Coordinates of C-alpha atoms in Angstrom, one line a residue:
Chain A
M6 CA 79.2 -44.1 -94.7
A7 CA 79.5 -41.9 -97.7
A8 CA 78.6 -38.6 -96.1
Q9 CA 80.9 -37.6 -93.3
S10 CA 80.1 -33.9 -93.8
S11 CA 78.0 -32.5 -91.0
N12 CA 75.4 -31.3 -93.6
V13 CA 73.0 -34.0 -94.7
I14 CA 71.3 -31.7 -97.2
E15 CA 73.0 -28.8 -99.1
I16 CA 70.9 -26.7 -101.4
R17 CA 72.7 -24.1 -103.6
G18 CA 71.1 -21.6 -105.9
L19 CA 67.8 -23.3 -106.2
V20 CA 65.3 -21.8 -108.6
N21 CA 61.7 -23.0 -108.9
R22 CA 59.2 -21.3 -111.1
F23 CA 55.8 -22.2 -112.3
G24 CA 54.9 -20.2 -115.5
P25 CA 55.7 -16.6 -114.8
Q26 CA 55.6 -17.1 -111.1
V27 CA 59.0 -17.5 -109.4
L28 CA 58.8 -19.3 -106.1
H29 CA 62.4 -19.8 -105.2
D30 CA 65.2 -17.6 -106.6
G31 CA 68.7 -18.6 -105.7
L32 CA 67.7 -20.3 -102.5
D33 CA 70.5 -21.8 -100.3
L34 CA 69.9 -24.1 -97.4
D35 CA 72.0 -26.4 -95.3
V36 CA 70.5 -29.1 -93.0
R37 CA 72.9 -30.3 -90.4
R38 CA 73.1 -33.9 -89.3
G39 CA 71.0 -34.8 -86.3
E40 CA 69.0 -31.5 -86.1
V41 CA 65.3 -30.8 -86.3
L42 CA 64.8 -28.1 -88.8
G43 CA 61.4 -26.3 -89.0
V44 CA 60.5 -24.7 -92.3
V45 CA 58.0 -21.9 -92.0
G46 CA 56.6 -19.3 -94.4
G47 CA 53.4 -17.7 -95.6
S48 CA 50.9 -19.4 -97.8
G49 CA 52.2 -19.7 -101.3
T50 CA 55.8 -19.2 -100.5
G51 CA 56.7 -22.7 -101.6
K52 CA 57.3 -24.7 -98.5
S53 CA 55.8 -27.8 -99.9
V54 CA 57.5 -27.2 -103.2
L55 CA 60.8 -26.9 -101.5
L56 CA 60.2 -30.3 -99.8
R57 CA 59.0 -31.9 -103.0
T58 CA 62.0 -30.6 -104.8
I59 CA 64.4 -32.2 -102.3
I60 CA 62.7 -35.5 -102.4
G61 CA 62.6 -35.4 -106.2
L62 CA 58.9 -35.0 -106.9
N63 CA 59.5 -31.7 -108.5
R64 CA 62.4 -30.9 -110.9
P65 CA 63.9 -27.5 -110.1
A66 CA 64.5 -24.9 -112.9
A67 CA 68.1 -24.5 -111.6
G68 CA 70.3 -25.2 -108.6
D69 CA 72.2 -28.0 -107.0
I70 CA 70.7 -30.2 -104.3
R71 CA 73.1 -32.5 -102.4
V72 CA 71.5 -35.1 -100.1
L73 CA 73.8 -37.2 -98.0
G74 CA 76.7 -36.0 -100.1
R75 CA 75.1 -37.1 -103.4
L76 CA 74.2 -34.5 -106.1
T77 CA 70.7 -35.5 -106.8
R78 CA 70.4 -34.4 -110.4
E79 CA 73.4 -36.5 -111.5
L80 CA 72.1 -39.8 -110.1
D81 CA 71.0 -42.6 -112.3
D82 CA 67.8 -44.5 -111.5
E83 CA 69.5 -47.2 -109.5
A84 CA 71.5 -44.7 -107.4
W85 CA 68.4 -42.6 -106.9
R86 CA 66.4 -45.5 -105.7
K87 CA 69.1 -46.4 -103.2
L88 CA 69.3 -42.8 -102.0
Q89 CA 65.5 -42.7 -101.6
T90 CA 65.6 -45.6 -99.1
R91 CA 67.7 -43.4 -96.9
W92 CA 64.9 -40.9 -96.2
G93 CA 61.3 -41.2 -95.2
V94 CA 58.5 -38.8 -95.9
L95 CA 55.3 -38.2 -93.9
F96 CA 52.8 -36.5 -96.2
Q97 CA 50.2 -34.1 -94.7
N98 CA 47.3 -36.5 -94.4
G99 CA 49.5 -39.6 -94.0
A100 CA 49.0 -40.7 -97.6
L101 CA 48.5 -44.2 -96.5
F102 CA 47.5 -46.6 -99.3
S103 CA 43.8 -47.1 -98.6
S104 CA 43.6 -50.6 -100.0
L105 CA 46.3 -51.9 -97.6
T106 CA 46.2 -52.4 -93.9
V107 CA 48.5 -50.4 -91.7
A108 CA 51.0 -53.3 -91.4
E109 CA 50.9 -53.8 -95.1
N110 CA 51.4 -50.1 -95.7
I111 CA 54.6 -50.2 -93.5
Q112 CA 55.8 -53.3 -95.3
A113 CA 55.3 -51.7 -98.8
P114 CA 58.7 -50.0 -98.8
M115 CA 60.3 -53.1 -97.4
R116 CA 58.7 -55.3 -100.1
E117 CA 60.2 -52.9 -102.6
R118 CA 63.7 -54.0 -101.4
G119 CA 62.7 -57.6 -102.2
D120 CA 65.0 -59.6 -100.0
L121 CA 63.4 -59.5 -96.6
P122 CA 61.6 -62.7 -95.4
P123 CA 57.9 -62.2 -94.9
E124 CA 58.0 -63.0 -91.1
L125 CA 60.7 -60.5 -90.5
M126 CA 58.8 -57.8 -92.5
E127 CA 55.8 -58.5 -90.3
E128 CA 57.8 -58.3 -87.1
L129 CA 59.6 -55.1 -88.3
A130 CA 56.2 -53.6 -89.2
G131 CA 54.9 -54.4 -85.8
L132 CA 58.0 -52.9 -84.2
K133 CA 57.4 -49.6 -86.1
I134 CA 53.8 -49.6 -85.1
K135 CA 55.0 -49.8 -81.5
L136 CA 57.7 -47.3 -82.0
V137 CA 55.2 -44.6 -83.1
G138 CA 53.0 -45.4 -80.1
L139 CA 50.1 -47.2 -81.8
P140 CA 48.6 -50.4 -80.3
V141 CA 49.6 -53.6 -82.1
E142 CA 46.0 -54.2 -83.2
A143 CA 46.2 -51.1 -85.4
G144 CA 48.4 -53.1 -87.7
G145 CA 45.4 -55.1 -89.0
K146 CA 43.2 -52.1 -89.6
Y147 CA 42.6 -50.2 -92.8
P148 CA 43.4 -46.4 -93.0
S149 CA 39.7 -45.6 -93.2
Q150 CA 39.2 -47.2 -89.8
L151 CA 41.8 -44.9 -88.1
S152 CA 41.4 -41.4 -86.7
G153 CA 43.4 -38.5 -88.1
G154 CA 46.0 -38.7 -85.4
M155 CA 46.4 -42.5 -85.8
K156 CA 46.7 -42.0 -89.6
K157 CA 49.6 -39.6 -89.0
R158 CA 51.3 -42.1 -86.7
A159 CA 50.8 -44.9 -89.2
G160 CA 52.2 -42.7 -91.9
L161 CA 55.2 -41.9 -89.7
A162 CA 55.7 -45.7 -89.1
R163 CA 55.7 -46.2 -92.8
A164 CA 58.2 -43.4 -93.3
L165 CA 60.4 -45.1 -90.7
A166 CA 60.0 -48.5 -92.4
L167 CA 63.6 -48.7 -93.7
D168 CA 65.3 -46.9 -90.9
P169 CA 66.0 -43.8 -92.8
E170 CA 68.6 -41.2 -91.9
I171 CA 66.4 -38.2 -92.8
L172 CA 62.8 -37.7 -92.1
F173 CA 60.7 -35.2 -94.0
L174 CA 57.4 -34.1 -92.4
D175 CA 54.8 -32.0 -94.1
E176 CA 52.8 -30.2 -91.4
P177 CA 52.8 -33.2 -89.0
T178 CA 50.6 -31.5 -86.4
A179 CA 48.1 -29.9 -88.8
G180 CA 44.6 -31.2 -88.0
L181 CA 45.5 -32.6 -84.6
D182 CA 44.0 -31.3 -81.4
P183 CA 46.5 -29.4 -79.2
I184 CA 47.1 -32.5 -76.9
G185 CA 47.5 -34.8 -79.9
A186 CA 49.8 -32.2 -81.5
A187 CA 51.9 -31.9 -78.4
D188 CA 52.1 -35.7 -78.2
F189 CA 53.1 -36.0 -81.8
D190 CA 55.8 -33.3 -81.3
Q191 CA 57.2 -35.3 -78.4
L192 CA 57.1 -38.5 -80.4
I193 CA 59.1 -36.9 -83.2
R194 CA 61.6 -35.5 -80.8
S195 CA 62.1 -38.8 -79.0
L196 CA 62.3 -40.8 -82.2
Q197 CA 64.7 -38.3 -83.6
Q198 CA 66.9 -38.7 -80.6
S199 CA 66.7 -42.5 -80.2
L200 CA 66.9 -43.3 -83.9
G201 CA 69.5 -40.6 -84.7
L202 CA 67.3 -39.0 -87.3
T203 CA 67.7 -35.7 -89.1
V204 CA 64.2 -34.1 -89.3
V205 CA 63.0 -31.5 -91.8
M206 CA 59.5 -30.4 -91.0
I207 CA 57.2 -28.0 -92.6
T208 CA 55.0 -26.5 -90.0
H209 CA 52.6 -23.7 -89.1
D210 CA 52.5 -24.8 -85.5
L211 CA 54.4 -22.3 -83.4
D212 CA 54.3 -24.7 -80.5
S213 CA 56.2 -27.3 -82.5
L214 CA 58.8 -24.6 -83.5
V215 CA 59.4 -23.8 -79.9
T216 CA 59.4 -27.2 -78.4
I217 CA 61.2 -29.4 -80.9
C218 CA 63.0 -27.4 -83.6
D219 CA 66.7 -26.8 -83.2
R220 CA 66.7 -24.3 -86.0
I221 CA 64.1 -22.6 -88.1
A222 CA 64.2 -21.8 -91.9
V223 CA 61.9 -19.0 -92.9
L224 CA 60.9 -18.7 -96.5
V225 CA 60.9 -15.0 -97.3
D226 CA 61.6 -13.1 -100.5
K227 CA 62.0 -16.3 -102.5
K228 CA 65.0 -17.3 -100.3
V229 CA 65.3 -18.8 -96.8
K230 CA 66.6 -17.3 -93.6
V231 CA 67.9 -19.8 -91.2
G232 CA 68.5 -19.4 -87.5
T233 CA 67.6 -20.4 -84.1
L234 CA 64.4 -19.1 -82.6
D235 CA 66.3 -16.4 -80.7
E236 CA 68.2 -15.3 -83.8
L237 CA 65.0 -15.0 -85.8
M238 CA 63.3 -13.1 -83.1
R239 CA 65.8 -10.3 -83.5
D240 CA 65.5 -10.3 -87.3
T241 CA 64.1 -7.1 -88.7
H242 CA 62.4 -8.5 -91.8
P243 CA 58.7 -7.4 -91.5
W244 CA 57.2 -10.8 -92.2
I245 CA 59.5 -12.5 -89.7
Q246 CA 58.7 -9.8 -87.2
S247 CA 55.0 -10.2 -87.5
Y248 CA 55.3 -14.0 -87.5
F249 CA 57.3 -14.3 -84.3
H250 CA 55.8 -11.3 -82.5
G251 CA 52.1 -11.8 -83.5
P252 CA 49.3 -12.7 -81.0
R253 CA 49.7 -16.4 -81.8
A254 CA 53.4 -16.3 -81.1
R255 CA 52.5 -14.7 -77.8
A256 CA 50.1 -17.5 -77.0
A257 CA 52.8 -20.0 -77.8
G258 CA 55.0 -18.4 -75.2
I259 CA 57.6 -17.1 -77.6
V260 CA 57.1 -13.6 -76.6
V261 CA 56.6 -12.8 -73.0
G262 CA 54.0 -10.1 -72.3
Chain B
M8 CA 84.7 -48.7 -92.0
A9 CA 81.2 -48.9 -90.9
D10 CA 79.9 -50.7 -94.0
Q11 CA 81.1 -54.1 -92.9
P12 CA 77.9 -56.2 -92.7
G13 CA 76.9 -57.4 -89.2
W14 CA 78.0 -60.7 -87.8
I15 CA 77.1 -62.8 -84.8
K16 CA 78.9 -65.9 -83.4
L17 CA 79.0 -68.1 -80.4
V18 CA 82.3 -68.0 -78.6
Q19 CA 83.2 -70.6 -76.0
G20 CA 84.9 -68.8 -73.1
P21 CA 86.4 -70.2 -69.9
D22 CA 83.2 -69.6 -68.0
G23 CA 80.6 -70.7 -70.6
A24 CA 79.4 -69.7 -74.0
E25 CA 79.0 -66.1 -75.0
L26 CA 77.5 -64.5 -78.1
R27 CA 79.5 -61.9 -79.9
A28 CA 78.1 -59.5 -82.5
G29 CA 79.7 -56.8 -84.5
G30 CA 79.6 -54.8 -87.8
A31 CA 76.7 -52.9 -89.2
W32 CA 73.3 -54.2 -87.8
I33 CA 71.1 -52.3 -90.2
V34 CA 68.1 -52.9 -92.3
E35 CA 70.2 -53.0 -95.4
H36 CA 71.7 -56.3 -94.3
A37 CA 68.6 -57.5 -92.4
A38 CA 67.8 -60.5 -94.6
A39 CA 71.3 -61.8 -94.3
L40 CA 71.4 -61.1 -90.6
D41 CA 68.1 -62.9 -90.1
R42 CA 69.6 -66.1 -91.7
L43 CA 72.8 -65.7 -89.7
I44 CA 70.9 -65.6 -86.4
A45 CA 68.9 -68.7 -87.4
E46 CA 72.2 -70.5 -88.1
T47 CA 73.9 -69.5 -84.9
A48 CA 73.7 -72.5 -82.6
K49 CA 71.8 -72.0 -79.4
A50 CA 72.8 -75.2 -77.7
A51 CA 73.3 -73.9 -74.2
P52 CA 71.9 -70.5 -73.4
P53 CA 74.8 -68.1 -73.6
K54 CA 75.7 -66.0 -70.6
G55 CA 75.6 -62.7 -72.5
L56 CA 75.7 -60.9 -75.8
D57 CA 78.8 -58.8 -76.3
L58 CA 78.0 -55.9 -78.7
A59 CA 81.3 -54.0 -78.4
E60 CA 82.2 -54.4 -82.0
V61 CA 78.8 -53.2 -83.4
T62 CA 79.6 -50.2 -85.6
L63 CA 76.1 -49.3 -86.8
L64 CA 72.7 -50.1 -85.4
D65 CA 69.2 -49.2 -86.5
S66 CA 65.9 -50.3 -85.2
A67 CA 65.7 -53.3 -87.5
G68 CA 69.1 -54.5 -86.3
A69 CA 68.3 -53.9 -82.7
W70 CA 65.1 -55.9 -83.2
L71 CA 66.9 -58.8 -84.7
L72 CA 69.3 -58.8 -81.8
A73 CA 66.5 -58.5 -79.3
R74 CA 64.7 -61.4 -80.9
A75 CA 67.9 -63.5 -81.0
T76 CA 68.4 -63.0 -77.3
S77 CA 64.7 -63.5 -76.3
Q78 CA 64.6 -60.0 -74.7
G79 CA 61.5 -59.3 -72.6
E80 CA 61.0 -63.0 -72.0
A81 CA 62.1 -65.4 -69.3
G82 CA 65.7 -66.5 -69.9
A83 CA 66.7 -63.3 -71.7
V84 CA 70.4 -63.0 -72.6
P85 CA 71.8 -59.8 -71.2
W86 CA 73.4 -57.3 -73.6
L87 CA 76.9 -56.2 -72.8
N88 CA 79.2 -53.4 -74.0
L89 CA 76.8 -51.7 -76.4
A90 CA 78.3 -48.3 -77.5
A91 CA 76.7 -45.4 -75.7
E92 CA 75.5 -43.8 -78.9
F93 CA 73.2 -46.8 -79.6
Q94 CA 71.8 -47.0 -76.0
P95 CA 68.8 -44.8 -76.6
L96 CA 67.8 -46.8 -79.7
A97 CA 68.2 -50.1 -77.9
E98 CA 66.1 -48.9 -75.0
R99 CA 63.4 -47.7 -77.3
V100 CA 63.3 -50.9 -79.3
L101 CA 63.3 -53.1 -76.1
A102 CA 60.6 -51.0 -74.7
A103 CA 58.4 -52.0 -77.6
G104 CA 58.3 -55.4 -76.0
P105 CA 58.7 -58.9 -77.4
K106 CA 55.2 -59.3 -78.9
V107 CA 55.1 -56.9 -81.8
T108 CA 53.8 -59.0 -84.7
P109 CA 50.4 -57.8 -85.6
E110 CA 47.7 -60.5 -85.7
R111 CA 47.4 -62.0 -89.1
P112 CA 43.9 -62.3 -90.5
R113 CA 42.4 -65.8 -89.9
P114 CA 42.7 -68.0 -93.0
R115 CA 39.4 -68.3 -94.9
T116 CA 37.4 -71.4 -94.5
F117 CA 34.5 -72.9 -96.4
V118 CA 32.1 -71.4 -93.9
D119 CA 33.4 -67.9 -94.7
W120 CA 32.8 -68.6 -98.3
V121 CA 29.2 -69.6 -97.7
A122 CA 28.8 -66.6 -95.5
D123 CA 30.1 -64.4 -98.3
V124 CA 27.5 -65.8 -100.7
G125 CA 24.8 -65.0 -98.1
E126 CA 26.1 -61.5 -97.5
G127 CA 26.3 -60.9 -101.2
A128 CA 22.7 -62.0 -101.8
E129 CA 21.5 -59.9 -98.9
E130 CA 23.4 -56.9 -100.3
V131 CA 21.9 -57.3 -103.7
F132 CA 18.5 -57.4 -102.1
S133 CA 19.0 -54.4 -99.9
E134 CA 20.6 -52.5 -102.7
T135 CA 17.7 -53.1 -105.0
L136 CA 15.4 -51.8 -102.3
D137 CA 17.6 -48.7 -101.9
L138 CA 17.6 -48.1 -105.6
V139 CA 13.8 -48.3 -105.6
A140 CA 13.7 -45.9 -102.7
F141 CA 16.1 -43.6 -104.5
F142 CA 13.7 -43.7 -107.5
G143 CA 10.9 -42.7 -105.2
E144 CA 13.0 -39.8 -103.7
F145 CA 13.8 -38.8 -107.3
V146 CA 10.2 -38.6 -108.3
L147 CA 9.3 -36.5 -105.2
A148 CA 12.2 -34.1 -106.0
L149 CA 11.0 -34.0 -109.6
G150 CA 7.5 -33.2 -108.4
R151 CA 8.9 -30.3 -106.3
V152 CA 10.8 -29.0 -109.3
I153 CA 7.8 -29.3 -111.6
L154 CA 5.6 -27.4 -109.1
R155 CA 8.3 -24.7 -108.9
P156 CA 10.0 -24.7 -112.3
R157 CA 12.2 -21.7 -111.3
R158 CA 14.2 -24.1 -109.2
F159 CA 15.2 -26.1 -112.2
R160 CA 18.9 -25.7 -113.1
W161 CA 19.2 -25.0 -116.8
K162 CA 22.9 -24.5 -117.1
P163 CA 24.0 -27.9 -115.7
L164 CA 21.3 -29.5 -117.9
L165 CA 22.9 -28.0 -121.0
V166 CA 26.4 -28.9 -119.9
H167 CA 25.3 -32.5 -119.3
I168 CA 23.5 -32.7 -122.6
E169 CA 26.7 -31.6 -124.3
Q170 CA 28.8 -34.1 -122.4
T171 CA 26.5 -37.1 -122.7
G172 CA 25.0 -36.3 -126.1
I173 CA 27.1 -34.2 -128.4
N174 CA 30.4 -35.6 -127.2
A175 CA 29.2 -39.1 -127.6
L176 CA 28.2 -38.7 -131.3
P177 CA 31.5 -39.9 -132.9
I178 CA 31.8 -43.1 -130.9
V179 CA 28.0 -44.0 -131.1
G180 CA 28.0 -43.3 -134.8
L181 CA 31.1 -45.4 -135.5
I182 CA 29.9 -48.3 -133.5
S183 CA 26.4 -48.3 -135.1
F184 CA 27.8 -48.0 -138.6
L185 CA 30.1 -50.9 -138.0
V186 CA 27.3 -53.0 -136.5
G187 CA 25.1 -52.2 -139.5
V188 CA 28.0 -53.4 -141.7
V189 CA 28.4 -56.6 -139.8
L190 CA 24.6 -57.4 -139.7
A191 CA 24.3 -56.9 -143.4
Y192 CA 27.4 -59.0 -144.2
Q193 CA 26.4 -61.9 -142.0
G194 CA 22.7 -61.6 -143.1
A195 CA 23.6 -61.6 -146.8
D196 CA 25.9 -64.6 -146.4
Q197 CA 23.2 -66.7 -144.7
L198 CA 20.2 -65.6 -146.8
R199 CA 22.1 -66.3 -150.0
R200 CA 21.7 -70.0 -149.4
F201 CA 18.0 -69.6 -149.7
G202 CA 18.2 -67.3 -152.6
A203 CA 16.7 -64.7 -150.3
Q204 CA 19.6 -62.2 -150.3
I205 CA 17.3 -59.3 -151.0
F206 CA 15.8 -59.8 -147.5
T207 CA 19.1 -58.7 -146.0
V208 CA 17.6 -55.2 -146.3
N209 CA 14.6 -56.2 -144.1
M210 CA 16.8 -57.9 -141.6
V211 CA 19.1 -54.9 -141.3
G212 CA 16.2 -52.4 -141.1
V213 CA 14.2 -54.2 -138.5
S214 CA 17.1 -55.3 -136.2
V215 CA 18.8 -51.9 -136.3
L216 CA 15.6 -49.9 -135.6
R217 CA 14.1 -52.2 -133.0
E218 CA 17.1 -53.4 -131.1
M219 CA 20.6 -52.7 -132.2
G220 CA 20.4 -48.9 -132.4
I221 CA 19.0 -48.4 -128.9
L222 CA 20.8 -51.2 -127.2
L223 CA 24.2 -50.3 -128.4
T224 CA 23.7 -46.6 -127.7
A225 CA 22.5 -47.4 -124.2
I226 CA 25.4 -49.6 -123.5
V227 CA 27.9 -47.0 -124.8
V228 CA 26.2 -44.3 -122.8
A229 CA 26.1 -46.4 -119.6
G230 CA 29.9 -47.0 -120.0
R231 CA 30.6 -43.3 -120.8
S232 CA 28.1 -41.2 -118.9
G233 CA 26.8 -43.5 -116.2
S234 CA 30.4 -43.9 -115.0
A235 CA 31.0 -40.2 -115.4
F236 CA 28.0 -39.4 -113.2
T237 CA 29.2 -41.8 -110.5
A238 CA 32.7 -40.5 -110.6
Q239 CA 31.7 -36.8 -110.5
I240 CA 29.2 -37.2 -107.7
G241 CA 31.5 -39.7 -105.9
T242 CA 34.4 -37.2 -105.9
M243 CA 32.1 -34.5 -104.6
Q244 CA 31.1 -36.9 -101.9
V245 CA 34.8 -37.5 -101.0
S246 CA 35.6 -33.8 -100.8
E247 CA 32.5 -33.2 -98.7
E248 CA 30.9 -31.1 -101.4
V249 CA 27.7 -33.0 -101.1
D250 CA 27.6 -32.4 -97.4
A251 CA 28.2 -28.7 -98.1
L252 CA 25.2 -28.7 -100.4
R253 CA 23.0 -30.3 -97.7
T254 CA 24.1 -27.7 -95.1
M255 CA 23.1 -24.9 -97.4
G256 CA 19.6 -26.5 -97.5
L257 CA 20.1 -27.7 -101.1
D258 CA 18.9 -31.1 -102.0
P259 CA 21.6 -33.2 -103.7
M260 CA 18.8 -34.9 -105.5
E261 CA 17.6 -31.7 -107.0
V262 CA 21.0 -30.2 -107.7
L263 CA 22.9 -33.2 -108.9
A264 CA 20.5 -36.0 -109.9
I265 CA 17.7 -34.1 -111.7
P266 CA 19.8 -32.2 -114.2
R267 CA 21.7 -35.4 -115.1
V268 CA 18.7 -37.6 -115.5
A269 CA 16.9 -34.9 -117.5
A270 CA 20.0 -34.4 -119.7
L271 CA 20.2 -38.1 -120.4
V272 CA 16.5 -38.4 -121.1
I273 CA 16.9 -35.7 -123.8
S274 CA 20.2 -36.9 -125.2
L275 CA 19.8 -40.7 -125.3
P276 CA 16.8 -40.6 -127.7
L277 CA 18.6 -38.2 -130.0
L278 CA 21.7 -40.4 -129.9
T279 CA 19.5 -43.4 -130.6
F280 CA 18.1 -41.6 -133.7
F281 CA 21.6 -40.9 -134.8
A282 CA 22.6 -44.5 -134.2
D283 CA 19.7 -45.8 -136.2
L284 CA 20.7 -43.6 -139.2
M285 CA 24.3 -44.7 -139.0
G286 CA 23.4 -48.4 -138.6
L287 CA 21.1 -48.2 -141.7
L288 CA 23.8 -46.4 -143.5
G289 CA 26.4 -49.1 -142.7
G290 CA 23.9 -51.8 -143.7
G291 CA 23.2 -49.9 -146.9
V292 CA 26.8 -49.7 -147.8
M293 CA 27.2 -53.4 -147.3
C294 CA 24.1 -54.2 -149.3
V295 CA 25.3 -52.2 -152.2
L296 CA 28.6 -54.1 -152.2
L297 CA 27.2 -57.6 -151.6
V298 CA 23.6 -57.8 -152.9
D299 CA 24.0 -56.0 -156.2
I300 CA 21.5 -53.2 -155.6
T301 CA 22.1 -49.5 -155.9
F302 CA 21.8 -47.2 -152.9
S303 CA 18.5 -45.8 -154.0
Q304 CA 17.1 -49.3 -154.5
Y305 CA 18.3 -50.0 -150.9
L306 CA 16.3 -47.0 -149.7
G307 CA 13.2 -48.1 -151.6
L308 CA 13.4 -51.7 -150.2
L309 CA 14.0 -50.3 -146.8
N310 CA 10.9 -48.2 -147.1
N311 CA 8.8 -51.2 -147.9
A312 CA 10.5 -53.4 -145.2
V313 CA 10.1 -51.2 -142.2
T314 CA 7.2 -49.2 -140.8
A315 CA 7.2 -46.3 -138.4
T316 CA 6.2 -48.9 -135.7
H317 CA 9.7 -50.5 -135.9
F318 CA 11.3 -47.1 -135.4
W319 CA 9.0 -46.2 -132.5
V320 CA 9.5 -49.6 -130.8
G321 CA 13.2 -48.8 -130.6
M322 CA 12.7 -45.2 -129.8
V323 CA 10.3 -45.6 -126.9
K324 CA 12.8 -47.5 -124.9
A325 CA 15.4 -44.7 -125.1
P326 CA 13.9 -42.5 -122.3
V327 CA 13.4 -45.5 -120.1
F328 CA 17.0 -46.6 -120.5
A329 CA 18.1 -43.0 -120.0
I330 CA 16.4 -42.9 -116.6
L331 CA 17.8 -46.2 -115.6
I332 CA 21.4 -45.3 -116.5
A333 CA 21.3 -41.8 -115.0
L334 CA 19.6 -42.9 -111.8
V335 CA 22.0 -45.8 -111.2
G336 CA 24.9 -43.4 -111.9
C337 CA 23.7 -40.8 -109.4
F338 CA 22.7 -43.4 -106.9
E339 CA 26.1 -45.1 -106.8
G340 CA 27.8 -41.7 -106.8
L341 CA 25.9 -40.7 -103.7
R342 CA 26.7 -44.0 -102.0
V343 CA 30.5 -43.3 -102.2
S344 CA 32.0 -43.2 -98.7
G345 CA 35.0 -41.2 -97.8
S346 CA 37.8 -42.9 -99.7
A347 CA 39.1 -42.6 -103.2
E348 CA 39.0 -46.4 -103.5
S349 CA 35.3 -46.4 -103.1
V350 CA 34.9 -43.9 -106.0
G351 CA 36.5 -46.5 -108.3
K352 CA 34.5 -49.4 -106.8
M353 CA 31.2 -47.5 -107.2
T354 CA 32.0 -46.4 -110.7
T355 CA 32.6 -50.0 -111.8
R356 CA 29.4 -51.0 -110.1
S357 CA 27.4 -48.2 -111.7
V358 CA 28.5 -49.3 -115.2
V359 CA 27.8 -53.0 -114.6
E360 CA 24.4 -52.3 -113.0
G361 CA 23.5 -49.8 -115.7
I362 CA 24.1 -52.3 -118.5
F363 CA 22.5 -55.1 -116.6
L364 CA 19.3 -53.1 -116.0
V365 CA 19.2 -51.9 -119.6
I366 CA 19.3 -55.5 -120.9
I367 CA 16.7 -56.6 -118.3
F368 CA 14.4 -53.9 -119.3
D369 CA 15.0 -54.6 -123.0
A370 CA 13.9 -58.1 -122.4
L371 CA 10.8 -56.9 -120.5
F372 CA 10.0 -54.6 -123.4
S373 CA 10.2 -57.6 -125.8
V374 CA 7.8 -59.5 -123.7
L375 CA 5.5 -56.5 -123.6
F376 CA 5.6 -55.9 -127.3
S377 CA 5.0 -59.5 -128.1
I378 CA 1.9 -59.5 -125.8
L379 CA 0.7 -56.3 -127.6
S380 CA 1.7 -58.0 -130.9
I381 CA 3.7 -55.0 -132.0

């Protein structure tokens, strides 16, 4: 494969600004192969914008983004499309196409490739449905017939449709009840291990950070600070301090006492 | 190294046949691999599948291999020598079980088609009832507002008058002008054969004032404002704004429907008046060019040809059409259910139903006027 480097994503000097407001200013970030990286930050610090910039929905004002060894801004349409098949994205509310059934939703990216026989696509869609822990019958249902948690799983199945190497998740556990959220965390972890995925997840869920993230990237002062939970706990930045030592962190069992 | 596409073949060993697979078994090559598996002879069940040479494996590849070796069924062919790094993936895929294909919807039969017709008819019936009920609710809400005029919302009324009336002036004016032109042109052409060209003026005057002005305006407004009402209210429905209104004890009918209906009842007659003027102007321009009269002669003839009755016959329909269009627009908007798709569906429906009702009522008015000999 092209990228033998241990970093699947390398961001250097990223600048994002909207009008006079600067969101990211010289942001550097590396995502290592096979890790689960949690991205946290206060509201309006540009977590979603960072994710959208990596996947090409937002053009940065400056900076280099290398995904799987390819410099994204230099790619032509063809190469870009090829690169896009190597990652999957789960949007916050699943972003399932409401006019298609779950199985058709999962087949949508496969159809885009154009060369897979229909029976195989159906079988693979069924396989993904099983992999994310949905019952097979869910494949014939429309998104409006699913609960919030099932929508997320279906969205995850679609993100996995083409067996991507990188999985981007935007607040995967938001809106789920604590049991559903814990299940979803475990699902992500086990899929990550069995399918050999690299996962980048935006999250507000401290439980997710503790249970499944290998490293955490904190967006502060228009840059990121990356480290393991233990490293960040010792960080002296006031926002990080209050984030990891607040009452909710205590409830999540990060801080004892 | 790893990019060599996957392969599978049947090898005859000393103690029976064995399948051997290698290369990259990944979704990128899935179509080719699927064909390859179909081609690999399965004369005698092989004693195993040797996966030692597989360099890359993803869930699609694992699935293809699982299917080729009937995993999870009787007579499954065991997998051998799979690299340790792919073990978790293989386990995961095999755990999904052999039956993963979701049920395909049953093909449609003639009976389904007949059932569809029946359902459609029933839906039309129940929707008509709902619309009548909605009208009733509207009248009740209107009664409440009239009894307590303070509750009337003036600002949205003005906003909607601007959006449905003033902003529609250019398009309504242009269409009416052009229809006046077309009427006069066609009329002059036909009437010339009888030497009755001069009656073109009568024809333009009567048809624009009685029918064309109001009908065209109503159709344009149904397409422009009826759809806008549905889309606005429908979007509010999707984002749960309508529910929020209800929770605050505000009646959506009072807050959303009444200002819109009232605005259209005010702006549609005004638009119709404007459309009448533009239609007569377009007809006049054409008469001057084709019938050899001056514009002041045209006005004189027009004055003789039409009476105030003709004008009022057209005008009296305007508020009725306004109520129909606005009510249907609000009704369909409030019927939007959760999804974005349903906003689009209901908007289309609102325009079609609006125009349909306008034309039905126009026909009813014609019958009424002919009974009254107006």
